[in-house]
Amino acid sequence: ICLTQLVVTHPGLVCLLSADEATGYGPVFEEQPVDTIYPEESPEAKITLNCRARANPPATYKWKLNNMEIDLNEEGSHYSLVGGNLVINNPIKTKHEGNYSCLASNMYGALISQVGSVQFGYLDLFSSEERETVKVKEGQGAVLLCAPPPHHPAELSFRWILNEFPTFIPLDKRRFVSQSNGNLYISKVDSISKSVFSNYIPLMPQAERPIRKYPADLNVKFPDTTALVGQNITLECFALGNPVPEIHWKKLDGPMPNHEIRMAGAHLHLYNVQFEDGGTYRCEAVNSRGKDYHTARLSVEAFPEWVEHINSIEKDLNSEYTMSCIATGKPKPHIRWLKNGELVTFKLIKMRFSSLTFDDSGMYQCIAENHHGVIYANAELRVFACAPTFEHNPVKRVLAAKNGRVVIECRPKAAPKPTFSWSKDTELLSNSTRVFIWEDGSLEILNVTRADEGRYTCFAENDRGKANSTGSLLVTESTKITLAPSNADVKVGENAWMQCAALHDPSLDITFIWSLDGRNGSSNGELLIKNAQLKHAGRYTCTAQTPVDNITASAHLVVRGPPGAPGGVRVINKTDKSVTLQWSRGADNHSPISKYTIQYRNSFSKDVWKNATTCENSILGNAETSTVKDLFPWTEYEFRVIATNTLGTGEPSSPSPKEKTLEFLWWRPRTFGGGGGTSRELTITWTPVQPQYYYGPNFGYIVAFRPQDDYQWRRVIVADPQANRYVHKESSIPPLTQFQVKVKAFNSKGEGPYSLTAIIYSAQDAPSEAPVNVNGRALSATEAIVWWLPLSQSNIDGYQVKYWRNQEDSEGGAQRVVVPGKENHTRLEGMKPDSSYLIEIRGYNSAGYGPPSEHLQVHTKKPPPSRPPTILGTKLKGQSVNIAWEHVEPLDNEASIDGYKVLYRQQGSSTGTLYTTSRRYIDLPLHDGDYVVEVRAHTEGGDGAVAKIKISGNSFTDYHSDEETIYEKI
């Protein structure tokens, strides 16, 4: 009988239990407390912390707050225990905030749970103090401070409202809300018609003409940041400036990790951060006026994680045992050990027992902790002693192949470890050249013969007793390969065939297993490889296997195919229009490489790989360098190399590191001109150069100009590479003065050639006179006509007519009509009925608008009737049809009826014959086919609502008021 030393505490009873009865075990946590945030305004006035452990006998529970045991029976206590769960009723911040842990225990030991914190969450209201107005010149950037109210926890999300709820400000390249401090950043303020309000901050754009440009200025800069392995993290950068700056990101000490650029460049989002992603990151803000950059460090640390930890185990009395707990993490975690919930030791990663006693039994915990978190490993150590027993693991009947090797196991349960001996039939065995008794009790026999068949008995003995168990050995014929597989040589896409046969003991089943370089796959004695690919090449092994033994034979399969990908492609030399590449040969796959092809891509090819032009017409198969020509200067390229042999073209190499060709300058402006603009201005225009033709950094333009009769050229530098014009302002420039102008480009390499000289003219003056004799009248409820005396000045390009309601509208919201300079009248549409309008006219040309005319007032007519006529019926009169309707009574605010309009049209056509009548009926000629008659009242305010009737050969259909009525057959 194997006995486990268990002390069961009952009044007056201490007993030893058998192993079958000892089914108990110590606590194993199934549910533990977690961090909890209790909202201070929560309608549920309680907090529940969970704790549940599986144990036999069932566990009892205690709780600790900040490592001090909680007295659940204290008078007036807010605590109660429900199962193992701790319930805090009517929680109070000053009493109940802190770190809680649960202690679960039974007769085998005790475990302490992980710590769960209780914190009280709140979000106070914003301060009611008035916030000062922020005034910004148009084109400048602005920062509106959020100043969030006191709150817990620290994480908040921020949004801003424009003017009133729920109009939230959309975020784009120009507007950005930092999720770290809540501030609203506007890179460039545009002019608007009214103030912009955040929660409490009026923003007043101050109009400025011309709008000034400002260099990029980073206002949101990510700090030095620490991230945990596996986290997603966002770095923020945002710049003010006009034009709106572009934000670019880079990692200074390595390639960019897996990332996504969000919020128009303001957010760099890193996914699943790893240690290698740590380093120095830079955000760079660039516009045509300048650049700004910021660098900060991302440090990657890690939560503790077990490399090795303890597990529950049974160990022999007086044996040696070592518990190990090894954890990784950054910073390196420190280790502490608990036994039955009490601290045993600090810092050691191992606990060693030189001679276990029953007192060493219990529940053990090792805890690894750094400032990012804590992890627990729990295990039960049970020390036992018993005499040997084979009850659960007797010696078995074993088969062995002739001339082979066999091991007969002897695995009794025993403590301390027993000594072993063996016998065959009645003969006691000892170690020899063929027979060995292992330390664990197993018996090994080499070069097995038929004489080794028989009954084998294992004897085990320790200081608690002894036992034995008997099994048997049966010897079978060994397996032999009779047909070994042969080597094969095929091309990619062909089939390969291998065979294998073996002789085996007839009493046993045999299985053939084929493996390729150690990777197994079951089959019969024949192996067919269809459509062979390069990956199928290798050493194939056939294993003939019975339940007793196995034997193997091997053959090689060679698969010939296109070459493998070259490696290590890199640029070893470069000029402004060429690079020299170097690479290492890939596998030729048993067919010599005949040639190489080089491909390239850049930011302008949109990730499309294109064949490169090389100095050699064909790159030979033994080459490992080549020069690519006809590239763009100052352009970033990637290259890859592809090998070809007689069997095909292989996979391309990995792209080379990105390399930028050297700078160069030769561009000459092409499309070039100017003229026009505002008075006292000279406007010079050109077609801007596309970025792939900058050919170097610091690209810009030099503009030269002079009056036609002057010898001295004036030069101006335009640093914006995207600029397409330069406006020279000078109060002394006469209108329409002839100038000679020319433009050239420059970069860090120098200046290019000038364009051809062009002749342009300075701007003319704006019109100086206001139109006179302005007259007009209303045509209907929604239209009017206006006319005026043409201006006598010769520099008039046209007229602007502006009109708005005198009382209801502001002049800023007026409607506008543009009229060519050759005309002196226009129709005004889209007006409101029965309304008084003011009309203003002014001349304009390329220099601007002239002074306005005196205001003309026009009153539109009342609107036509909103109700259609009611058609009474139809009568046939020979070859015509009579249609009659009721008179329409206009409302008080509608125009009086002058008569009726009748449109007679074929169905499906929009045109027809229009009749006008003052009567309430009309005779219309009857035609073959389907016709529609439309009747509407006519007034000075326009035509009223329409009534329709359909006329066909023998029926009429009334469309009035969305109803359909069939009249009498004719």
PDB file of C-alpha atoms in Angstrom, residues 646-879:
ATOM      1  CA  THR A 646      17.172  28.158 -70.350  1.00  0.00           C
ATOM      2  CA  LEU A 647      14.329  26.911 -68.143  1.00  0.00           C
ATOM      3  CA  GLY A 648      12.779  30.307 -67.444  1.00  0.00           C
ATOM      4  CA  THR A 649      12.961  33.523 -65.442  1.00  0.00           C
ATOM      5  CA  GLY A 650      13.209  33.347 -61.657  1.00  0.00           C
ATOM      6  CA  GLU A 651      11.756  35.404 -58.839  1.00  0.00           C
ATOM      7  CA  PRO A 652      13.065  38.981 -58.412  1.00  0.00           C
ATOM      8  CA  SER A 653      15.486  39.838 -55.640  1.00  0.00           C
ATOM      9  CA  SER A 654      14.453  41.875 -52.616  1.00  0.00           C
ATOM     10  CA  PRO A 655      14.547  45.620 -53.386  1.00  0.00           C
ATOM     11  CA  SER A 656      17.816  47.399 -52.784  1.00  0.00           C
ATOM     12  CA  PRO A 657      18.013  50.096 -50.091  1.00  0.00           C
ATOM     13  CA  LYS A 658      16.648  53.372 -51.442  1.00  0.00           C
ATOM     14  CA  GLU A 659      19.283  55.579 -53.049  1.00  0.00           C
ATOM     15  CA  LYS A 660      18.983  59.116 -54.432  1.00  0.00           C
ATOM     16  CA  THR A 661      20.864  60.094 -57.584  1.00  0.00           C
ATOM     17  CA  LEU A 662      23.080  63.180 -57.432  1.00  0.00           C
ATOM     18  CA  GLU A 663      21.760  66.667 -58.131  1.00  0.00           C
ATOM     19  CA  PHE A 664      21.987  68.316 -61.558  1.00  0.00           C
ATOM     20  CA  LEU A 665      20.683  71.487 -63.238  1.00  0.00           C
ATOM     21  CA  TRP A 666      19.570  72.034 -66.812  1.00  0.00           C
ATOM     22  CA  TRP A 667      15.867  72.941 -66.711  1.00  0.00           C
ATOM     23  CA  ARG A 668      14.688  75.877 -68.778  1.00  0.00           C
ATOM     24  CA  PRO A 669      11.131  77.241 -68.204  1.00  0.00           C
ATOM     25  CA  ARG A 670       8.811  76.525 -71.093  1.00  0.00           C
ATOM     26  CA  THR A 671       5.276  77.866 -70.746  1.00  0.00           C
ATOM     27  CA  PHE A 672       5.884  81.487 -69.817  1.00  0.00           C
ATOM     28  CA  GLY A 673       3.915  84.749 -69.818  1.00  0.00           C
ATOM     29  CA  GLY A 674       2.082  87.206 -67.578  1.00  0.00           C
ATOM     30  CA  GLY A 675       0.270  90.514 -67.594  1.00  0.00           C
ATOM     31  CA  GLY A 676      -3.008  91.633 -66.070  1.00  0.00           C
ATOM     32  CA  GLY A 677      -3.539  91.788 -62.318  1.00  0.00           C
ATOM     33  CA  THR A 678      -4.334  94.650 -59.987  1.00  0.00           C
ATOM     34  CA  SER A 679      -3.505  98.277 -60.746  1.00  0.00           C
ATOM     35  CA  ARG A 680       0.194  99.209 -60.348  1.00  0.00           C
ATOM     36  CA  GLU A 681       1.226  95.550 -60.576  1.00  0.00           C
ATOM     37  CA  LEU A 682       3.354  93.512 -62.974  1.00  0.00           C
ATOM     38  CA  THR A 683       2.317  89.822 -62.979  1.00  0.00           C
ATOM     39  CA  ILE A 684       4.816  87.267 -64.356  1.00  0.00           C
ATOM     40  CA  THR A 685       3.678  83.620 -64.755  1.00  0.00           C
ATOM     41  CA  TRP A 686       5.277  80.290 -65.683  1.00  0.00           C
ATOM     42  CA  THR A 687       4.532  76.565 -65.496  1.00  0.00           C
ATOM     43  CA  PRO A 688       6.038  75.175 -62.237  1.00  0.00           C
ATOM     44  CA  VAL A 689       8.490  72.294 -62.467  1.00  0.00           C
ATOM     45  CA  GLN A 690       7.293  68.832 -61.399  1.00  0.00           C
ATOM     46  CA  PRO A 691       9.211  67.445 -58.368  1.00  0.00           C
ATOM     47  CA  GLN A 692      10.966  64.716 -60.384  1.00  0.00           C
ATOM     48  CA  TYR A 693      12.734  67.479 -62.325  1.00  0.00           C
ATOM     49  CA  TYR A 694      14.072  69.436 -59.320  1.00  0.00           C
ATOM     50  CA  TYR A 695      17.333  67.509 -59.727  1.00  0.00           C
ATOM     51  CA  GLY A 696      18.569  68.689 -56.329  1.00  0.00           C
ATOM     52  CA  PRO A 697      17.636  70.300 -53.010  1.00  0.00           C
ATOM     53  CA  ASN A 698      16.793  73.988 -52.432  1.00  0.00           C
ATOM     54  CA  PHE A 699      14.970  74.302 -55.762  1.00  0.00           C
ATOM     55  CA  GLY A 700      13.493  77.691 -56.742  1.00  0.00           C
ATOM     56  CA  TYR A 701      13.194  80.322 -59.477  1.00  0.00           C
ATOM     57  CA  ILE A 702      14.965  83.551 -60.450  1.00  0.00           C
ATOM     58  CA  VAL A 703      12.698  86.088 -62.169  1.00  0.00           C
ATOM     59  CA  ALA A 704      14.255  88.932 -64.195  1.00  0.00           C
ATOM     60  CA  PHE A 705      12.320  91.881 -65.683  1.00  0.00           C
ATOM     61  CA  ARG A 706      12.827  95.418 -67.060  1.00  0.00           C
ATOM     62  CA  PRO A 707      10.825  98.083 -68.898  1.00  0.00           C
ATOM     63  CA  GLN A 708      11.137  97.881 -72.662  1.00  0.00           C
ATOM     64  CA  ASP A 709      13.326 101.013 -72.883  1.00  0.00           C
ATOM     65  CA  ASP A 710      15.571 100.181 -69.869  1.00  0.00           C
ATOM     66  CA  TYR A 711      18.990  98.475 -69.911  1.00  0.00           C
ATOM     67  CA  GLN A 712      19.055  97.300 -66.289  1.00  0.00           C
ATOM     68  CA  TRP A 713      17.462  93.922 -65.372  1.00  0.00           C
ATOM     69  CA  ARG A 714      15.887  93.485 -61.916  1.00  0.00           C
ATOM     70  CA  ARG A 715      16.264  89.992 -60.357  1.00  0.00           C
ATOM     71  CA  VAL A 716      13.954  88.419 -57.771  1.00  0.00           C
ATOM     72  CA  ILE A 717      14.368  85.005 -56.075  1.00  0.00           C
ATOM     73  CA  VAL A 718      11.215  82.882 -55.612  1.00  0.00           C
ATOM     74  CA  ALA A 719      12.082  80.090 -53.147  1.00  0.00           C
ATOM     75  CA  ASP A 720       8.799  78.182 -53.451  1.00  0.00           C
ATOM     76  CA  PRO A 721       9.343  75.314 -55.952  1.00  0.00           C
ATOM     77  CA  GLN A 722       5.578  75.054 -56.495  1.00  0.00           C
ATOM     78  CA  ALA A 723       5.142  78.760 -57.296  1.00  0.00           C
ATOM     79  CA  ASN A 724       3.765  79.646 -60.725  1.00  0.00           C
ATOM     80  CA  ARG A 725       3.777  83.447 -60.580  1.00  0.00           C
ATOM     81  CA  TYR A 726       5.510  86.515 -59.231  1.00  0.00           C
ATOM     82  CA  VAL A 727       3.707  89.826 -58.718  1.00  0.00           C
ATOM     83  CA  HIS A 728       5.834  92.968 -58.617  1.00  0.00           C
ATOM     84  CA  LYS A 729       4.083  95.930 -56.969  1.00  0.00           C
ATOM     85  CA  GLU A 730       5.249  99.485 -57.515  1.00  0.00           C
ATOM     86  CA  SER A 731       3.089 102.620 -57.230  1.00  0.00           C
ATOM     87  CA  SER A 732       5.047 104.378 -59.995  1.00  0.00           C
ATOM     88  CA  ILE A 733       4.327 101.776 -62.696  1.00  0.00           C
ATOM     89  CA  PRO A 734       2.077 103.372 -65.351  1.00  0.00           C
ATOM     90  CA  PRO A 735      -0.848 101.256 -66.604  1.00  0.00           C
ATOM     91  CA  LEU A 736      -0.179  98.950 -69.561  1.00  0.00           C
ATOM     92  CA  THR A 737       3.587  99.520 -69.541  1.00  0.00           C
ATOM     93  CA  GLN A 738       5.567  97.122 -71.765  1.00  0.00           C
ATOM     94  CA  PHE A 739       8.112  94.899 -69.926  1.00  0.00           C
ATOM     95  CA  GLN A 740      10.671  92.301 -70.975  1.00  0.00           C
ATOM     96  CA  VAL A 741      10.694  89.284 -68.635  1.00  0.00           C
ATOM     97  CA  LYS A 742      12.570  85.959 -68.329  1.00  0.00           C
ATOM     98  CA  VAL A 743      12.782  83.130 -65.760  1.00  0.00           C
ATOM     99  CA  LYS A 744      15.347  80.482 -64.805  1.00  0.00           C
ATOM    100  CA  ALA A 745      15.565  77.768 -62.160  1.00  0.00           C
ATOM    101  CA  PHE A 746      18.182  77.083 -59.497  1.00  0.00           C
ATOM    102  CA  ASN A 747      19.038  74.393 -56.949  1.00  0.00           C
ATOM    103  CA  SER A 748      21.974  73.637 -54.649  1.00  0.00           C
ATOM    104  CA  LYS A 749      24.057  72.777 -57.721  1.00  0.00           C
ATOM    105  CA  GLY A 750      23.700  76.266 -59.228  1.00  0.00           C
ATOM    106  CA  GLU A 751      21.570  78.238 -61.703  1.00  0.00           C
ATOM    107  CA  GLY A 752      20.137  76.985 -64.977  1.00  0.00           C
ATOM    108  CA  PRO A 753      19.729  78.913 -68.262  1.00  0.00           C
ATOM    109  CA  TYR A 754      17.164  81.686 -68.685  1.00  0.00           C
ATOM    110  CA  SER A 755      14.028  81.146 -70.702  1.00  0.00           C
ATOM    111  CA  LEU A 756      13.464  83.071 -73.881  1.00  0.00           C
ATOM    112  CA  THR A 757      12.552  86.711 -73.222  1.00  0.00           C
ATOM    113  CA  ALA A 758       8.821  87.470 -73.330  1.00  0.00           C
ATOM    114  CA  ILE A 759       6.979  90.774 -73.722  1.00  0.00           C
ATOM    115  CA  ILE A 760       4.145  91.430 -71.228  1.00  0.00           C
ATOM    116  CA  TYR A 761       2.293  94.487 -69.929  1.00  0.00           C
ATOM    117  CA  SER A 762       1.679  95.837 -66.461  1.00  0.00           C
ATOM    118  CA  ALA A 763      -1.878  95.931 -65.153  1.00  0.00           C
ATOM    119  CA  GLN A 764      -4.337  98.522 -66.334  1.00  0.00           C
ATOM    120  CA  ASP A 765      -6.196 100.802 -63.909  1.00  0.00           C
ATOM    121  CA  ALA A 766      -9.556  99.762 -62.570  1.00  0.00           C
ATOM    122  CA  PRO A 767     -12.571 101.640 -64.000  1.00  0.00           C
ATOM    123  CA  SER A 768     -12.881 105.140 -62.470  1.00  0.00           C
ATOM    124  CA  GLU A 769     -16.518 105.893 -63.377  1.00  0.00           C
ATOM    125  CA  ALA A 770     -19.802 104.546 -62.070  1.00  0.00           C
ATOM    126  CA  PRO A 771     -22.584 103.511 -64.475  1.00  0.00           C
ATOM    127  CA  VAL A 772     -25.433 106.104 -64.762  1.00  0.00           C
ATOM    128  CA  ASN A 773     -29.038 106.160 -65.973  1.00  0.00           C
ATOM    129  CA  VAL A 774     -29.739 102.849 -64.269  1.00  0.00           C
ATOM    130  CA  ASN A 775     -33.356 101.757 -64.825  1.00  0.00           C
ATOM    131  CA  GLY A 776     -35.348  98.579 -64.507  1.00  0.00           C
ATOM    132  CA  ARG A 777     -38.685  96.952 -63.792  1.00  0.00           C
ATOM    133  CA  ALA A 778     -40.132  93.726 -62.452  1.00  0.00           C
ATOM    134  CA  LEU A 779     -41.114  91.143 -65.082  1.00  0.00           C
ATOM    135  CA  SER A 780     -42.806  88.680 -62.722  1.00  0.00           C
ATOM    136  CA  ALA A 781     -42.757  87.528 -59.129  1.00  0.00           C
ATOM    137  CA  THR A 782     -39.213  86.104 -59.540  1.00  0.00           C
ATOM    138  CA  GLU A 783     -37.630  88.071 -62.407  1.00  0.00           C
ATOM    139  CA  ALA A 784     -36.725  91.661 -63.277  1.00  0.00           C
ATOM    140  CA  ILE A 785     -34.844  93.431 -66.061  1.00  0.00           C
ATOM    141  CA  VAL A 786     -32.314  96.228 -65.577  1.00  0.00           C
ATOM    142  CA  TRP A 787     -30.460  98.478 -68.059  1.00  0.00           C
ATOM    143  CA  TRP A 788     -27.950 101.352 -67.936  1.00  0.00           C
ATOM    144  CA  LEU A 789     -25.866 103.731 -70.049  1.00  0.00           C
ATOM    145  CA  PRO A 790     -22.582 102.068 -71.122  1.00  0.00           C
ATOM    146  CA  LEU A 791     -19.363 103.506 -69.676  1.00  0.00           C
ATOM    147  CA  SER A 792     -17.297 105.573 -72.095  1.00  0.00           C
ATOM    148  CA  GLN A 793     -13.940 104.198 -70.831  1.00  0.00           C
ATOM    149  CA  SER A 794     -12.154 101.808 -73.216  1.00  0.00           C
ATOM    150  CA  ASN A 795     -10.756  99.476 -70.503  1.00  0.00           C
ATOM    151  CA  ILE A 796     -14.077  97.944 -69.458  1.00  0.00           C
ATOM    152  CA  ASP A 797     -14.150  94.121 -69.523  1.00  0.00           C
ATOM    153  CA  GLY A 798     -17.695  93.889 -68.202  1.00  0.00           C
ATOM    154  CA  TYR A 799     -20.216  94.807 -65.533  1.00  0.00           C
ATOM    155  CA  GLN A 800     -21.202  93.259 -62.224  1.00  0.00           C
ATOM    156  CA  VAL A 801     -24.881  93.571 -61.263  1.00  0.00           C
ATOM    157  CA  LYS A 802     -25.592  92.994 -57.569  1.00  0.00           C
ATOM    158  CA  TYR A 803     -29.095  92.744 -56.095  1.00  0.00           C
ATOM    159  CA  TRP A 804     -30.532  91.980 -52.667  1.00  0.00           C
ATOM    160  CA  ARG A 805     -33.738  92.433 -50.694  1.00  0.00           C
ATOM    161  CA  ASN A 806     -33.822  95.844 -49.048  1.00  0.00           C
ATOM    162  CA  GLN A 807     -35.084  94.750 -45.613  1.00  0.00           C
ATOM    163  CA  GLU A 808     -34.488  91.005 -45.290  1.00  0.00           C
ATOM    164  CA  ASP A 809     -30.937  90.527 -46.749  1.00  0.00           C
ATOM    165  CA  SER A 810     -27.527  92.046 -46.085  1.00  0.00           C
ATOM    166  CA  GLU A 811     -25.415  93.370 -48.935  1.00  0.00           C
ATOM    167  CA  GLY A 812     -22.835  90.680 -48.131  1.00  0.00           C
ATOM    168  CA  GLY A 813     -25.352  87.990 -49.115  1.00  0.00           C
ATOM    169  CA  ALA A 814     -26.358  89.670 -52.399  1.00  0.00           C
ATOM    170  CA  GLN A 815     -26.847  87.755 -55.653  1.00  0.00           C
ATOM    171  CA  ARG A 816     -24.532  88.692 -58.535  1.00  0.00           C
ATOM    172  CA  VAL A 817     -24.715  88.623 -62.330  1.00  0.00           C
ATOM    173  CA  VAL A 818     -21.726  89.292 -64.624  1.00  0.00           C
ATOM    174  CA  VAL A 819     -22.477  90.984 -67.964  1.00  0.00           C
ATOM    175  CA  PRO A 820     -19.992  91.271 -70.910  1.00  0.00           C
ATOM    176  CA  GLY A 821     -18.686  94.778 -71.628  1.00  0.00           C
ATOM    177  CA  LYS A 822     -20.545  94.989 -74.962  1.00  0.00           C
ATOM    178  CA  GLU A 823     -23.967  94.699 -73.294  1.00  0.00           C
ATOM    179  CA  ASN A 824     -25.824  97.214 -71.103  1.00  0.00           C
ATOM    180  CA  HIS A 825     -28.789  95.180 -69.836  1.00  0.00           C
ATOM    181  CA  THR A 826     -29.499  91.891 -68.131  1.00  0.00           C
ATOM    182  CA  ARG A 827     -32.234  89.764 -66.653  1.00  0.00           C
ATOM    183  CA  LEU A 828     -32.258  89.130 -62.872  1.00  0.00           C
ATOM    184  CA  GLU A 829     -33.597  85.734 -61.799  1.00  0.00           C
ATOM    185  CA  GLY A 830     -34.199  83.785 -58.593  1.00  0.00           C
ATOM    186  CA  MET A 831     -35.873  86.716 -56.820  1.00  0.00           C
ATOM    187  CA  LYS A 832     -38.470  86.435 -54.045  1.00  0.00           C
ATOM    188  CA  PRO A 833     -42.131  87.388 -54.834  1.00  0.00           C
ATOM    189  CA  ASP A 834     -43.646  90.668 -53.594  1.00  0.00           C
ATOM    190  CA  SER A 835     -40.266  91.949 -52.329  1.00  0.00           C
ATOM    191  CA  SER A 836     -38.379  95.253 -52.567  1.00  0.00           C
ATOM    192  CA  TYR A 837     -34.885  94.816 -54.090  1.00  0.00           C
ATOM    193  CA  LEU A 838     -31.915  97.199 -54.283  1.00  0.00           C
ATOM    194  CA  ILE A 839     -29.801  96.939 -57.464  1.00  0.00           C
ATOM    195  CA  GLU A 840     -26.210  98.164 -57.871  1.00  0.00           C
ATOM    196  CA  ILE A 841     -23.972  98.107 -61.002  1.00  0.00           C
ATOM    197  CA  ARG A 842     -20.239  98.630 -61.389  1.00  0.00           C
ATOM    198  CA  GLY A 843     -17.737  98.173 -64.213  1.00  0.00           C
ATOM    199  CA  TYR A 844     -14.683  95.933 -63.899  1.00  0.00           C
ATOM    200  CA  ASN A 845     -11.503  94.851 -65.649  1.00  0.00           C
ATOM    201  CA  SER A 846      -8.445  92.765 -64.746  1.00  0.00           C
ATOM    202  CA  ALA A 847      -7.310  95.481 -62.316  1.00  0.00           C
ATOM    203  CA  GLY A 848     -10.495  95.336 -60.250  1.00  0.00           C
ATOM    204  CA  TYR A 849     -13.944  96.883 -59.871  1.00  0.00           C
ATOM    205  CA  GLY A 850     -14.903 100.506 -60.417  1.00  0.00           C
ATOM    206  CA  PRO A 851     -17.188 102.602 -58.200  1.00  0.00           C
ATOM    207  CA  PRO A 852     -20.827 101.470 -57.796  1.00  0.00           C
ATOM    208  CA  SER A 853     -23.851 103.145 -59.385  1.00  0.00           C
ATOM    209  CA  GLU A 854     -26.605 104.690 -57.338  1.00  0.00           C
ATOM    210  CA  HIS A 855     -29.003 102.084 -55.961  1.00  0.00           C
ATOM    211  CA  LEU A 856     -32.103 101.298 -58.047  1.00  0.00           C
ATOM    212  CA  GLN A 857     -35.138  99.983 -56.181  1.00  0.00           C
ATOM    213  CA  VAL A 858     -37.446  97.426 -57.875  1.00  0.00           C
ATOM    214  CA  HIS A 859     -40.448  95.691 -56.314  1.00  0.00           C
ATOM    215  CA  THR A 860     -41.253  92.198 -57.623  1.00  0.00           C
ATOM    216  CA  LYS A 861     -44.855  91.269 -58.389  1.00  0.00           C
ATOM    217  CA  LYS A 862     -47.139  89.113 -56.314  1.00  0.00           C
ATOM    218  CA  PRO A 863     -46.847  85.365 -56.976  1.00  0.00           C
ATOM    219  CA  PRO A 864     -49.271  83.545 -59.324  1.00  0.00           C
ATOM    220  CA  PRO A 865     -52.007  81.308 -57.882  1.00  0.00           C
ATOM    221  CA  SER A 866     -50.740  78.228 -56.097  1.00  0.00           C
ATOM    222  CA  ARG A 867     -53.915  76.248 -56.883  1.00  0.00           C
ATOM    223  CA  PRO A 868     -54.495  74.801 -60.378  1.00  0.00           C
ATOM    224  CA  PRO A 869     -57.781  75.187 -62.299  1.00  0.00           C
ATOM    225  CA  THR A 870     -60.354  72.423 -61.782  1.00  0.00           C
ATOM    226  CA  ILE A 871     -61.233  70.833 -65.157  1.00  0.00           C
ATOM    227  CA  LEU A 872     -65.022  70.303 -65.319  1.00  0.00           C
ATOM    228  CA  GLY A 873     -65.206  67.978 -68.278  1.00  0.00           C
ATOM    229  CA  THR A 874     -64.950  67.443 -72.025  1.00  0.00           C
ATOM    230  CA  LYS A 875     -67.411  67.387 -74.941  1.00  0.00           C
ATOM    231  CA  LEU A 876     -66.974  66.155 -78.470  1.00  0.00           C
ATOM    232  CA  LYS A 877     -67.882  68.701 -81.184  1.00  0.00           C
ATOM    233  CA  GLY A 878     -67.373  67.012 -84.533  1.00  0.00           C
ATOM    234  CA  GLN A 879     -63.625  67.029 -85.144  1.00  0.00           C
TER     235      GLN A 879
END
